[in-house]
Amino acid sequence: MNSYVERVKKTLQKRDPDQPEFHQAVDEVLMTIVPAIEAHPEFEEHGILERVTEPERVVQFRVPWLDDQGKVQVNRGFRVQFNSAIGPYKGGLRFHPSVNLSVIKFLGFEQIFKNSLTGLPMGGGKGGSDFDPKGKSDFEVMKFTQSFMTELNRHIGPNTDVPAGDIGVGGREIGFLYGQYKRIKNEFTGVLTGKGLEYGGSLVRPEATGYGLVYFVREMLATKNESFKGKTVAISGSGNVAQYATKKVNELGGKVVTLSDSNGYIYDPDGVDEEKWEFVMDLKNNRRGRIKEYADKFGVEYHADKRPWEKKVDIALPSATQNEVDKNDALKLVEHGVLAVGEGANMPSTPEAIDVYLKNGILFAPAKAANAGGVATSGLEMSQNSLRLSWTFEEVDQKLDAIMKNIHKEAVTAAEKYGSPGNYMVGANIAGFLKVARAMVAQGVV
Ligand code: NDP
């Protein structure tokens, strides 16, 4: 183990012992970039690791709001502005009861390197709240988001920090957040991405993370002369990423046999075809119901409180949340002969699960690379806002595809150059890190 990396890890553990998700994300990056650190002694001289693991700014705030009964509710809001070396802070907002500083810091840290990989000028940040949109009326969601933005607005801006969606923050929430920002600032500007098409959004942004994930895995499969055609695919989650990953897998001739939510998963051996996909879109985005209704409607298996990894499939695309694939799940996937795992969610595989993939020669697309299509298309939305232009669906989709191909290439090249050919985790971490580290060296100790 490299002594510089070891020292930085120890300091972080001592400083924030109660942030397990953050340490997990940092460990994964630091352990894999050692060859790059050793090849560049100037990074230690410039204190790059000490600085890149410490957010430039952390904002935590109270979010008071009135529920439909007129009762005062209080949630906690966060924005972590992690690193602005290569562009304005950029990263989503997550509304979920599990949100705390450790979760937001892990997401913000990952975002630095992911954004770097896209090749677009975006720094890393992340934010959110422990507010749970589930079971709330539209009116309550609006009141909460307005209160949230009443504080957040003073910390963000189109050249400073540009948030987007994440778990629990979709088109409805972005609309309310944007409306409140505009009202407070009296400015119509590209301060959020994932906006509706009517007010500055980009075509393909809703599809981007799921599509990008499938584009990346397609590239990875191609290195082994494989493709999605005729393959069975397990997807977890049934939100934004899962929905559009499903659509793209279908387009490429694969068959998605599972979807899930936090209550359980469905198994449909005939595949989630277009008609069933439309049902899921309405169920999740309009009626805001549970995935069990899919099983009731189409007469397929439903497994309460379970995850889909116990089913035999060729490809797994975890697209729900962090640490949703553990060692035993990974062993099951291997036992069933899985060919590839592509991470749609952020940090969905535990470190032990990743070990299992790598030891068993499974093609593994880590989140930073595989789900970067979402933020890349957010970057394209920012460009269109600045140009006051809207590109066509085909134009944006082609740019997204080209970006995913390029990320794949960069990861492959860096992995080879630094002695771990075929290891996409090493390749993506090193490629993402180097650009940020060089920019930090160039900008002096700030
Ligand atoms: P959504 O809120 O649209 O959907 C999340 C899905 O995951 C839902 O089906 C949800 O089920 C399920 N889920 C959430 N938390 C848990 C949990 N603790 N246990 C089990 N299931 C859970 O979010 P997205 O699809 O946008 O995000 C999914 C993942 O993709 C996240 O890790 C996110 O960070 C990542 N991501 C998203 C991007 C984007 O552009 N949206 C970009 C890059 C990464 P339920 O409804 O029951 O909570």
CSV table of C-alpha atoms and ligand atoms in Angstrom, one decimal:
chain,number,residue,atom,x,y,z
A,1,MET,CA,0.0,0.0,0.0
A,2,ASN,CA,1.2,3.5,-0.9
A,3,SER,CA,2.2,5.5,2.2
A,4,TYR,CA,0.7,8.8,0.9
A,5,VAL,CA,-2.7,7.1,0.2
A,6,GLU,CA,-2.6,5.4,3.6
A,7,ARG,CA,-1.9,8.6,5.5
A,8,VAL,CA,-4.7,10.5,3.7
A,9,LYS,CA,-7.1,7.6,4.4
A,10,LYS,CA,-6.2,7.6,8.1
A,11,THR,CA,-6.7,11.4,8.5
A,12,LEU,CA,-10.1,11.1,6.9
A,13,GLN,CA,-11.2,8.3,9.1
A,14,LYS,CA,-10.1,10.3,12.1
A,15,ARG,CA,-11.8,13.4,11.0
A,16,ASP,CA,-15.2,11.9,10.0
A,17,PRO,CA,-15.5,8.5,11.6
A,18,ASP,CA,-19.3,8.5,11.2
A,19,GLN,CA,-19.4,8.7,7.4
A,20,PRO,CA,-19.2,5.1,6.2
A,21,GLU,CA,-20.6,5.7,2.7
A,22,PHE,CA,-18.1,8.6,2.1
A,23,HIS,CA,-15.2,6.4,3.2
A,24,GLN,CA,-16.3,3.6,1.0
A,25,ALA,CA,-16.4,5.9,-2.0
A,26,VAL,CA,-13.0,7.4,-1.2
A,27,ASP,CA,-11.4,4.0,-0.5
A,28,GLU,CA,-12.5,2.7,-3.9
A,29,VAL,CA,-10.9,5.7,-5.7
A,30,LEU,CA,-7.7,5.9,-3.6
A,31,MET,CA,-7.0,2.2,-3.8
A,32,THR,CA,-7.2,2.2,-7.6
A,33,ILE,CA,-5.3,5.4,-8.4
A,34,VAL,CA,-2.1,4.3,-6.7
A,35,PRO,CA,-0.2,3.7,-9.9
A,36,ALA,CA,-1.1,7.2,-11.1
A,37,ILE,CA,0.0,8.7,-7.8
A,38,GLU,CA,3.3,6.9,-8.0
A,39,ALA,CA,3.8,8.1,-11.6
A,40,HIS,CA,3.2,11.7,-10.5
A,41,PRO,CA,5.1,12.6,-7.4
A,42,GLU,CA,4.1,16.3,-7.9
A,43,PHE,CA,0.5,15.3,-6.7
A,44,GLU,CA,1.8,14.6,-3.2
A,45,GLU,CA,3.9,17.8,-3.2
A,46,HIS,CA,0.8,19.7,-4.1
A,47,GLY,CA,-1.4,17.9,-1.5
A,48,ILE,CA,-3.8,16.8,-4.1
A,49,LEU,CA,-5.3,13.9,-2.2
A,50,GLU,CA,-5.7,15.9,1.0
A,51,ARG,CA,-7.5,18.6,-1.0
A,52,VAL,CA,-9.6,16.5,-3.4
A,53,THR,CA,-11.1,14.5,-0.4
A,54,GLU,CA,-12.2,17.7,1.4
A,55,PRO,CA,-15.2,19.5,0.0
A,56,GLU,CA,-14.6,23.1,-0.9
A,57,ARG,CA,-17.8,24.0,0.9
A,58,VAL,CA,-20.6,22.2,2.8
A,59,VAL,CA,-23.9,23.9,3.3
A,60,GLN,CA,-26.5,22.4,5.7
A,61,PHE,CA,-29.8,24.1,6.3
A,62,ARG,CA,-33.3,23.9,7.9
A,63,VAL,CA,-36.2,23.3,5.6
A,64,PRO,CA,-39.5,24.2,7.3
A,65,TRP,CA,-42.8,23.6,5.5
A,66,LEU,CA,-46.5,23.2,6.3
A,67,ASP,CA,-48.1,19.9,5.5
A,68,ASP,CA,-51.7,19.5,4.2
A,69,GLN,CA,-53.0,19.4,7.8
A,70,GLY,CA,-51.4,22.8,8.5
A,71,LYS,CA,-48.8,21.2,10.7
A,72,VAL,CA,-45.2,22.4,10.7
A,73,GLN,CA,-42.7,19.9,9.3
A,74,VAL,CA,-38.9,20.3,9.4
A,75,ASN,CA,-36.4,18.6,7.1
A,76,ARG,CA,-32.7,18.9,6.7
A,77,GLY,CA,-31.2,20.3,3.4
A,78,PHE,CA,-27.6,19.8,2.1
A,79,ARG,CA,-25.4,21.1,-0.7
A,80,VAL,CA,-21.9,19.8,-0.9
A,81,GLN,CA,-19.7,21.8,-3.3
A,82,PHE,CA,-16.9,19.4,-3.6
A,83,ASN,CA,-14.6,20.5,-6.3
A,84,SER,CA,-14.6,23.3,-8.9
A,85,ALA,CA,-11.2,22.7,-10.5
A,86,ILE,CA,-12.6,22.0,-14.0
A,87,GLY,CA,-15.9,23.8,-14.0
A,88,PRO,CA,-18.9,25.0,-11.9
A,89,TYR,CA,-20.1,22.5,-9.3
A,90,LYS,CA,-22.5,20.1,-10.9
A,91,GLY,CA,-24.5,17.2,-9.5
A,92,GLY,CA,-28.0,16.1,-8.5
A,93,LEU,CA,-30.3,16.6,-5.6
A,94,ARG,CA,-31.6,13.5,-3.8
A,95,PHE,CA,-34.8,13.6,-1.7
A,96,HIS,CA,-34.9,10.3,0.3
A,97,PRO,CA,-35.2,9.6,4.1
A,98,SER,CA,-31.8,8.0,4.0
A,99,VAL,CA,-30.0,11.2,3.0
A,100,ASN,CA,-27.4,12.5,5.4
A,101,LEU,CA,-24.0,14.2,5.1
A,102,SER,CA,-22.1,10.9,4.5
A,103,VAL,CA,-24.4,10.0,1.6
A,104,ILE,CA,-24.2,13.4,0.0
A,105,LYS,CA,-20.4,13.5,0.4
A,106,PHE,CA,-20.0,10.1,-1.2
A,107,LEU,CA,-22.2,11.2,-4.1
A,108,GLY,CA,-20.4,14.5,-4.4
A,109,PHE,CA,-17.0,12.9,-4.3
A,110,GLU,CA,-17.9,10.4,-7.0
A,111,GLN,CA,-19.3,13.2,-9.1
A,112,ILE,CA,-16.0,15.0,-9.4
A,113,PHE,CA,-14.4,12.1,-11.4
A,114,LYS,CA,-17.6,11.2,-13.3
A,115,ASN,CA,-17.9,14.7,-14.5
A,116,SER,CA,-14.3,14.8,-15.5
A,117,LEU,CA,-14.7,11.6,-17.5
A,118,THR,CA,-17.5,13.2,-19.6
A,119,GLY,CA,-14.9,15.6,-21.1
A,120,LEU,CA,-17.2,18.5,-20.3
A,121,PRO,CA,-16.2,21.4,-18.1
A,122,MET,CA,-18.1,20.5,-14.9
A,123,GLY,CA,-16.9,20.4,-11.3
A,124,GLY,CA,-18.4,18.0,-8.7
A,125,GLY,CA,-21.2,18.7,-6.2
A,126,LYS,CA,-24.3,17.0,-4.8
A,127,GLY,CA,-27.2,17.9,-2.5
A,128,GLY,CA,-30.5,16.9,-1.2
A,129,SER,CA,-32.7,16.4,1.8
A,130,ASP,CA,-34.1,13.6,4.1
A,131,PHE,CA,-37.5,14.6,2.8
A,132,ASP,CA,-39.5,11.6,1.6
A,133,PRO,CA,-41.7,12.5,-1.4
A,134,LYS,CA,-43.5,9.1,-1.2
A,135,GLY,CA,-47.0,9.5,0.0
A,136,LYS,CA,-46.9,13.3,-0.1
A,137,SER,CA,-49.5,15.3,-2.2
A,138,ASP,CA,-48.3,17.4,-5.1
A,139,PHE,CA,-49.1,20.4,-3.0
A,140,GLU,CA,-46.9,19.2,-0.1
A,141,VAL,CA,-44.0,18.4,-2.5
A,142,MET,CA,-44.3,22.0,-3.9
A,143,LYS,CA,-44.3,23.6,-0.5
A,144,PHE,CA,-41.3,21.6,0.6
A,145,THR,CA,-39.3,22.3,-2.6
A,146,GLN,CA,-40.1,26.0,-2.5
A,147,SER,CA,-38.8,26.2,1.1
A,148,PHE,CA,-35.7,24.1,0.1
A,149,MET,CA,-35.0,26.5,-2.8
A,150,THR,CA,-35.6,29.6,-0.6
A,151,GLU,CA,-32.3,28.7,1.1
A,152,LEU,CA,-30.5,26.9,-1.7
A,153,ASN,CA,-30.8,29.8,-4.2
A,154,ARG,CA,-28.1,31.9,-2.5
A,155,HIS,CA,-25.5,29.2,-3.0
A,156,ILE,CA,-26.1,28.3,-6.6
A,157,GLY,CA,-26.1,30.0,-10.1
A,158,PRO,CA,-25.5,29.1,-13.7
A,159,ASN,CA,-21.7,29.8,-13.4
A,160,THR,CA,-21.4,28.6,-9.8
A,161,ASP,CA,-23.3,25.5,-9.1
A,162,VAL,CA,-25.9,23.8,-11.3
A,163,PRO,CA,-28.0,21.1,-9.5
A,164,ALA,CA,-30.1,18.4,-11.3
A,165,GLY,CA,-32.3,15.5,-10.3
A,166,ASP,CA,-31.5,12.2,-8.5
A,167,ILE,CA,-33.5,9.8,-6.4
A,168,GLY,CA,-36.8,11.4,-5.5
A,169,VAL,CA,-36.2,14.4,-7.7
A,170,GLY,CA,-37.7,14.2,-11.2
A,171,GLY,CA,-39.4,16.5,-13.6
A,172,ARG,CA,-42.1,17.6,-11.1
A,173,GLU,CA,-39.6,18.6,-8.4
A,174,ILE,CA,-37.2,20.3,-10.9
A,175,GLY,CA,-40.2,22.4,-12.1
A,176,PHE,CA,-41.1,23.6,-8.6
A,177,LEU,CA,-37.4,24.3,-7.8
A,178,TYR,CA,-36.9,26.2,-11.0
A,179,GLY,CA,-40.1,28.3,-10.5
A,180,GLN,CA,-39.0,29.3,-7.0
A,181,TYR,CA,-35.5,30.2,-8.1
A,182,LYS,CA,-36.8,32.4,-10.9
A,183,ARG,CA,-39.2,34.1,-8.5
A,184,ILE,CA,-36.5,34.9,-6.0
A,185,LYS,CA,-33.8,36.0,-8.4
A,186,ASN,CA,-36.0,37.5,-11.1
A,187,GLU,CA,-33.8,35.7,-13.7
A,188,PHE,CA,-34.6,33.1,-16.3
A,189,THR,CA,-31.3,31.2,-16.4
A,190,GLY,CA,-29.9,27.7,-16.7
A,191,VAL,CA,-29.4,27.2,-13.0
A,192,LEU,CA,-30.9,23.6,-13.0
A,193,THR,CA,-30.8,20.8,-15.5
A,194,GLY,CA,-33.4,18.3,-16.2
A,195,LYS,CA,-35.9,21.1,-16.9
A,196,GLY,CA,-39.1,20.6,-18.9
A,197,LEU,CA,-38.8,21.2,-22.6
A,198,GLU,CA,-41.1,24.2,-22.4
A,199,TYR,CA,-38.6,26.1,-20.1
A,200,GLY,CA,-35.1,25.4,-21.3
A,201,GLY,CA,-34.8,21.6,-20.9
A,202,SER,CA,-32.9,19.4,-23.3
A,203,LEU,CA,-34.3,16.5,-25.4
A,204,VAL,CA,-32.8,13.2,-24.2
A,205,ARG,CA,-32.1,14.4,-20.7
A,206,PRO,CA,-34.8,12.1,-19.1
A,207,GLU,CA,-33.5,9.2,-21.2
A,208,ALA,CA,-29.8,10.0,-20.8
A,209,THR,CA,-28.6,8.0,-17.8
A,210,GLY,CA,-30.4,4.8,-18.8
A,211,TYR,CA,-29.5,5.1,-22.5
A,212,GLY,CA,-25.9,6.0,-21.6
A,213,LEU,CA,-25.6,3.0,-19.3
A,214,VAL,CA,-26.7,0.7,-22.1
A,215,TYR,CA,-24.4,2.4,-24.6
A,216,PHE,CA,-21.5,1.9,-22.3
A,217,VAL,CA,-22.3,-1.8,-21.7
A,218,ARG,CA,-22.8,-2.3,-25.4
A,219,GLU,CA,-19.2,-1.0,-25.9
A,220,MET,CA,-17.9,-3.3,-23.2
A,221,LEU,CA,-19.7,-6.3,-24.6
A,222,ALA,CA,-18.3,-5.6,-28.1
A,223,THR,CA,-14.8,-6.0,-26.8
A,224,LYS,CA,-15.7,-9.7,-26.3
A,225,ASN,CA,-17.7,-9.9,-29.6
A,226,GLU,CA,-20.9,-9.9,-27.6
A,227,SER,CA,-24.0,-7.8,-27.8
A,228,PHE,CA,-27.4,-7.3,-26.1
A,229,LYS,CA,-29.2,-9.3,-28.8
A,230,GLY,CA,-31.0,-12.2,-27.3
A,231,LYS,CA,-29.6,-11.6,-23.8
A,232,THR,CA,-31.7,-11.6,-20.6
A,233,VAL,CA,-31.2,-8.6,-18.4
A,234,ALA,CA,-32.0,-8.0,-14.7
A,235,ILE,CA,-32.6,-4.4,-13.8
A,236,SER,CA,-33.3,-3.2,-10.3
A,237,GLY,CA,-35.3,0.0,-9.5
A,238,SER,CA,-38.1,1.2,-11.6
A,239,GLY,CA,-37.4,4.9,-11.6
A,240,ASN,CA,-35.8,7.2,-14.1
A,241,VAL,CA,-32.6,5.2,-14.8
A,242,ALA,CA,-34.3,1.8,-14.8
A,243,GLN,CA,-37.1,2.9,-17.1
A,244,TYR,CA,-34.9,4.2,-19.9
A,245,ALA,CA,-32.3,1.4,-19.5
A,246,THR,CA,-35.2,-1.0,-20.1
A,247,LYS,CA,-36.3,0.9,-23.2
A,248,LYS,CA,-32.8,0.9,-24.7
A,249,VAL,CA,-32.2,-2.8,-23.9
A,250,ASN,CA,-35.4,-3.6,-25.8
A,251,GLU,CA,-34.3,-1.5,-28.7
A,252,LEU,CA,-31.0,-3.4,-28.9
A,253,GLY,CA,-32.7,-6.8,-28.9
A,254,GLY,CA,-32.3,-7.8,-25.2
A,255,LYS,CA,-35.0,-8.9,-22.8
A,256,VAL,CA,-35.5,-7.2,-19.4
A,257,VAL,CA,-36.9,-9.8,-17.0
A,258,THR,CA,-36.8,-7.9,-13.6
A,259,LEU,CA,-37.7,-4.5,-12.2
A,260,SER,CA,-38.0,-3.5,-8.6
A,261,ASP,CA,-38.7,-0.9,-6.0
A,262,SER,CA,-38.0,-0.7,-2.3
A,263,ASN,CA,-40.7,-3.2,-1.5
A,264,GLY,CA,-39.7,-6.0,-3.8
A,265,TYR,CA,-39.1,-7.1,-7.4
A,266,ILE,CA,-41.1,-8.6,-10.3
A,267,TYR,CA,-39.9,-11.4,-12.6
A,268,ASP,CA,-41.3,-11.5,-16.1
A,269,PRO,CA,-39.7,-14.2,-18.2
A,270,ASP,CA,-41.4,-12.9,-21.3
A,271,GLY,CA,-39.7,-9.5,-20.9
A,272,VAL,CA,-40.9,-6.0,-20.2
A,273,ASP,CA,-42.1,-5.3,-23.7
A,274,GLU,CA,-43.2,-1.9,-25.0
A,275,GLU,CA,-46.8,-2.2,-23.8
A,276,LYS,CA,-45.7,-3.3,-20.3
A,277,TRP,CA,-43.1,-0.5,-20.3
A,278,GLU,CA,-45.8,2.1,-20.9
A,279,PHE,CA,-47.6,0.6,-18.0
A,280,VAL,CA,-44.5,1.1,-15.8
A,281,MET,CA,-44.1,4.7,-17.0
A,282,ASP,CA,-47.7,5.5,-16.0
A,283,LEU,CA,-47.5,3.6,-12.7
A,284,LYS,CA,-44.3,5.2,-11.5
A,285,ASN,CA,-44.4,8.7,-13.0
A,286,ASN,CA,-48.1,9.5,-12.9
A,287,ARG,CA,-49.9,7.2,-10.4
A,288,ARG,CA,-46.8,6.9,-8.2
A,289,GLY,CA,-47.7,3.3,-7.3
A,290,ARG,CA,-45.7,0.2,-6.3
A,291,ILE,CA,-44.1,-2.3,-8.8
A,292,LYS,CA,-46.2,-5.1,-7.3
A,293,GLU,CA,-49.1,-3.7,-9.4
A,294,TYR,CA,-47.1,-4.9,-12.5
A,295,ALA,CA,-47.2,-8.5,-11.2
A,296,ASP,CA,-51.0,-8.2,-10.4
A,297,LYS,CA,-51.7,-6.8,-13.9
A,298,PHE,CA,-49.6,-9.1,-16.0
A,299,GLY,CA,-49.8,-12.2,-13.8
A,300,VAL,CA,-46.0,-12.7,-13.2
A,301,GLU,CA,-44.0,-13.5,-10.1
A,302,TYR,CA,-43.6,-10.9,-7.3
A,303,HIS,CA,-41.0,-11.3,-4.6
A,304,ALA,CA,-41.5,-9.0,-1.6
A,305,ASP,CA,-38.5,-7.7,0.2
A,306,LYS,CA,-36.1,-9.4,-2.2
A,307,ARG,CA,-33.6,-8.2,-4.8
A,308,PRO,CA,-33.5,-9.5,-8.4
A,309,TRP,CA,-30.0,-10.9,-8.3
A,310,GLU,CA,-31.1,-14.4,-7.4
A,311,LYS,CA,-32.5,-14.9,-11.0
A,312,LYS,CA,-30.5,-16.4,-13.8
A,313,VAL,CA,-29.6,-13.6,-16.3
A,314,ASP,CA,-26.9,-12.8,-18.8
A,315,ILE,CA,-26.5,-9.1,-17.8
A,316,ALA,CA,-27.2,-7.2,-14.5
A,317,LEU,CA,-27.9,-3.5,-14.4
A,318,PRO,CA,-28.3,-2.4,-10.8
A,319,SER,CA,-30.2,0.9,-11.1
A,320,ALA,CA,-31.8,1.7,-7.7
A,321,THR,CA,-29.5,2.7,-4.9
A,322,GLN,CA,-26.1,2.3,-3.2
A,323,ASN,CA,-24.9,-1.1,-1.8
A,324,GLU,CA,-27.8,-3.0,-3.4
A,325,VAL,CA,-25.6,-5.8,-4.6
A,326,ASP,CA,-23.6,-7.5,-1.8
A,327,LYS,CA,-21.1,-10.4,-1.9
A,328,ASN,CA,-23.8,-13.1,-1.8
A,329,ASP,CA,-25.8,-11.5,-4.6
A,330,ALA,CA,-22.6,-11.3,-6.7
A,331,LEU,CA,-21.8,-14.9,-6.0
A,332,LYS,CA,-25.3,-15.8,-7.1
A,333,LEU,CA,-24.9,-13.8,-10.3
A,334,VAL,CA,-21.6,-15.6,-11.0
A,335,GLU,CA,-23.1,-19.0,-10.2
A,336,HIS,CA,-25.8,-18.3,-12.9
A,337,GLY,CA,-23.1,-17.4,-15.4
A,338,VAL,CA,-23.6,-13.6,-15.7
A,339,LEU,CA,-21.5,-12.1,-18.4
A,340,ALA,CA,-21.6,-8.4,-17.5
A,341,VAL,CA,-22.6,-6.0,-14.7
A,342,GLY,CA,-23.2,-2.3,-15.5
A,343,GLU,CA,-23.9,0.1,-12.7
A,344,GLY,CA,-26.8,2.5,-13.4
A,345,ALA,CA,-27.0,3.5,-9.7
A,346,ASN,CA,-24.2,5.2,-7.8
A,347,MET,CA,-22.1,2.7,-5.8
A,348,PRO,CA,-24.7,-0.1,-6.1
A,349,SER,CA,-22.1,-2.8,-5.6
A,350,THR,CA,-20.3,-3.3,-2.2
A,351,PRO,CA,-16.5,-3.6,-2.4
A,352,GLU,CA,-16.8,-7.3,-1.7
A,353,ALA,CA,-19.3,-7.7,-4.6
A,354,ILE,CA,-16.8,-5.9,-6.9
A,355,ASP,CA,-14.1,-8.3,-5.8
A,356,VAL,CA,-16.3,-11.2,-6.8
A,357,TYR,CA,-16.9,-9.7,-10.3
A,358,LEU,CA,-13.2,-9.1,-10.9
A,359,LYS,CA,-12.0,-12.4,-9.6
A,360,ASN,CA,-14.5,-14.2,-11.8
A,361,GLY,CA,-13.6,-12.3,-15.0
A,362,ILE,CA,-17.0,-10.6,-15.3
A,363,LEU,CA,-17.2,-7.5,-17.4
A,364,PHE,CA,-17.8,-4.8,-14.8
A,365,ALA,CA,-18.8,-1.2,-15.8
A,366,PRO,CA,-18.4,1.0,-12.7
A,367,ALA,CA,-21.0,3.7,-12.0
A,368,LYS,CA,-18.6,6.6,-12.6
A,369,ALA,CA,-18.2,5.6,-16.2
A,370,ALA,CA,-21.4,3.7,-16.9
A,371,ASN,CA,-24.0,6.2,-15.5
A,372,ALA,CA,-22.1,9.4,-16.6
A,373,GLY,CA,-24.5,9.9,-19.5
A,374,GLY,CA,-27.0,11.7,-17.3
A,375,VAL,CA,-24.6,14.4,-16.2
A,376,ALA,CA,-23.1,14.5,-19.7
A,377,THR,CA,-26.5,15.4,-21.1
A,378,SER,CA,-27.0,17.9,-18.3
A,379,GLY,CA,-23.7,19.5,-19.6
A,380,LEU,CA,-25.3,19.5,-23.1
A,381,GLU,CA,-28.4,21.2,-21.6
A,382,MET,CA,-26.1,23.9,-20.1
A,383,SER,CA,-24.5,24.5,-23.5
A,384,GLN,CA,-27.9,24.8,-25.2
A,385,ASN,CA,-29.1,27.3,-22.4
A,386,SER,CA,-25.9,29.4,-22.9
A,387,LEU,CA,-26.4,29.4,-26.7
A,388,ARG,CA,-30.1,29.9,-26.3
A,389,LEU,CA,-30.6,27.1,-28.8
A,390,SER,CA,-32.3,23.7,-28.7
A,391,TRP,CA,-30.8,20.7,-30.5
A,392,THR,CA,-32.9,17.9,-32.0
A,393,PHE,CA,-33.4,14.5,-30.3
A,394,GLU,CA,-31.1,12.9,-32.8
A,395,GLU,CA,-28.3,15.5,-32.3
A,396,VAL,CA,-28.3,15.1,-28.5
A,397,ASP,CA,-28.6,11.3,-28.7
A,398,GLN,CA,-25.6,11.1,-31.1
A,399,LYS,CA,-23.6,13.4,-28.8
A,400,LEU,CA,-24.5,11.2,-25.8
A,401,ASP,CA,-23.5,8.0,-27.7
A,402,ALA,CA,-20.2,9.6,-28.7
A,403,ILE,CA,-19.5,10.7,-25.1
A,404,MET,CA,-20.2,7.2,-23.8
A,405,LYS,CA,-17.9,5.6,-26.5
A,406,ASN,CA,-15.2,8.1,-25.5
A,407,ILE,CA,-15.5,7.3,-21.8
A,408,HIS,CA,-15.2,3.6,-22.6
A,409,LYS,CA,-12.1,4.3,-24.7
A,410,GLU,CA,-10.5,6.5,-22.0
A,411,ALA,CA,-11.2,3.8,-19.3
A,412,VAL,CA,-9.7,1.0,-21.5
A,413,THR,CA,-6.6,3.1,-22.3
A,414,ALA,CA,-5.9,4.3,-18.8
A,415,ALA,CA,-6.4,0.7,-17.4
A,416,GLU,CA,-3.9,-0.6,-19.9
A,417,LYS,CA,-1.4,2.2,-19.4
A,418,TYR,CA,-1.4,1.8,-15.6
A,419,GLY,CA,-1.1,-1.9,-15.5
A,420,SER,CA,-4.6,-3.3,-15.1
A,421,PRO,CA,-5.9,-4.1,-18.6
A,422,GLY,CA,-9.6,-4.8,-18.7
A,423,ASN,CA,-10.2,-3.3,-15.3
A,424,TYR,CA,-12.8,-0.5,-16.0
A,425,MET,CA,-12.8,0.6,-12.4
A,426,VAL,CA,-9.1,1.3,-12.3
A,427,GLY,CA,-9.3,2.9,-15.8
A,428,ALA,CA,-12.2,5.2,-15.1
A,429,ASN,CA,-10.9,6.3,-11.7
A,430,ILE,CA,-7.5,7.1,-13.1
A,431,ALA,CA,-8.7,8.8,-16.2
A,432,GLY,CA,-11.2,10.9,-14.2
A,433,PHE,CA,-8.7,11.7,-11.5
A,434,LEU,CA,-5.8,12.8,-13.7
A,435,LYS,CA,-7.6,15.7,-15.4
A,436,VAL,CA,-8.8,17.1,-12.0
A,437,ALA,CA,-5.4,16.6,-10.3
A,438,ARG,CA,-3.6,18.4,-13.2
A,439,ALA,CA,-6.1,21.3,-13.1
A,440,MET,CA,-5.6,21.6,-9.3
A,441,VAL,CA,-1.8,21.6,-9.7
A,442,ALA,CA,-2.1,24.3,-12.3
A,443,GLN,CA,-4.3,26.5,-10.2
A,444,GLY,CA,-2.1,26.6,-7.1
A,445,VAL,CA,-3.0,25.9,-3.5
A,446,VAL,CA,-6.7,26.9,-3.4
B,1,NDP,P1,-35.7,7.5,-9.0
B,1,NDP,O1,-36.1,8.1,-7.7
B,1,NDP,O2,-36.4,7.8,-10.3
B,1,NDP,O3,-35.9,5.9,-8.8
B,1,NDP,C1,-35.2,5.2,-7.8
B,1,NDP,C2,-35.6,3.8,-7.8
B,1,NDP,O4,-34.8,3.0,-6.9
B,1,NDP,C3,-37.0,3.5,-7.4
B,1,NDP,O5,-37.6,2.4,-8.0
B,1,NDP,C4,-36.9,3.3,-5.9
B,1,NDP,O6,-37.9,2.6,-5.3
B,1,NDP,C5,-35.6,2.5,-5.8
B,1,NDP,N1,-34.9,2.7,-4.6
B,1,NDP,C6,-34.5,3.9,-4.0
B,1,NDP,N2,-34.0,3.7,-2.8
B,1,NDP,C7,-34.0,2.4,-2.6
B,1,NDP,C8,-33.6,1.6,-1.5
B,1,NDP,N3,-33.0,2.1,-0.4
B,1,NDP,N4,-33.8,0.3,-1.6
B,1,NDP,C9,-34.4,-0.3,-2.7
B,1,NDP,N5,-34.8,0.4,-3.8
B,1,NDP,C10,-34.6,1.8,-3.7
B,1,NDP,O7,-34.1,7.7,-9.1
B,1,NDP,P2,-33.2,7.5,-10.3
B,1,NDP,O8,-33.6,6.4,-11.2
B,1,NDP,O9,-32.9,8.9,-10.9
B,1,NDP,O10,-31.8,7.1,-9.6
B,1,NDP,C11,-31.5,5.7,-9.4
B,1,NDP,C12,-30.0,5.6,-9.1
B,1,NDP,O11,-29.3,6.1,-10.3
B,1,NDP,C13,-29.4,6.4,-7.9
B,1,NDP,O12,-28.3,5.7,-7.4
B,1,NDP,C14,-28.9,7.7,-8.6
B,1,NDP,O13,-27.9,8.3,-7.8
B,1,NDP,C15,-28.3,7.1,-9.9
B,1,NDP,N6,-28.2,8.1,-10.9
B,1,NDP,C16,-29.2,8.8,-11.4
B,1,NDP,C17,-29.0,9.7,-12.4
B,1,NDP,C18,-30.2,10.5,-13.0
B,1,NDP,O14,-29.9,11.1,-14.0
B,1,NDP,N7,-31.4,10.3,-12.6
B,1,NDP,C19,-27.7,10.0,-12.9
B,1,NDP,C20,-26.7,9.1,-12.4
B,1,NDP,C21,-26.9,8.2,-11.4
B,1,NDP,P3,-39.0,3.3,-4.3
B,1,NDP,O15,-39.8,4.1,-5.3
B,1,NDP,O16,-39.7,2.2,-3.6
B,1,NDP,O17,-38.1,4.2,-3.4
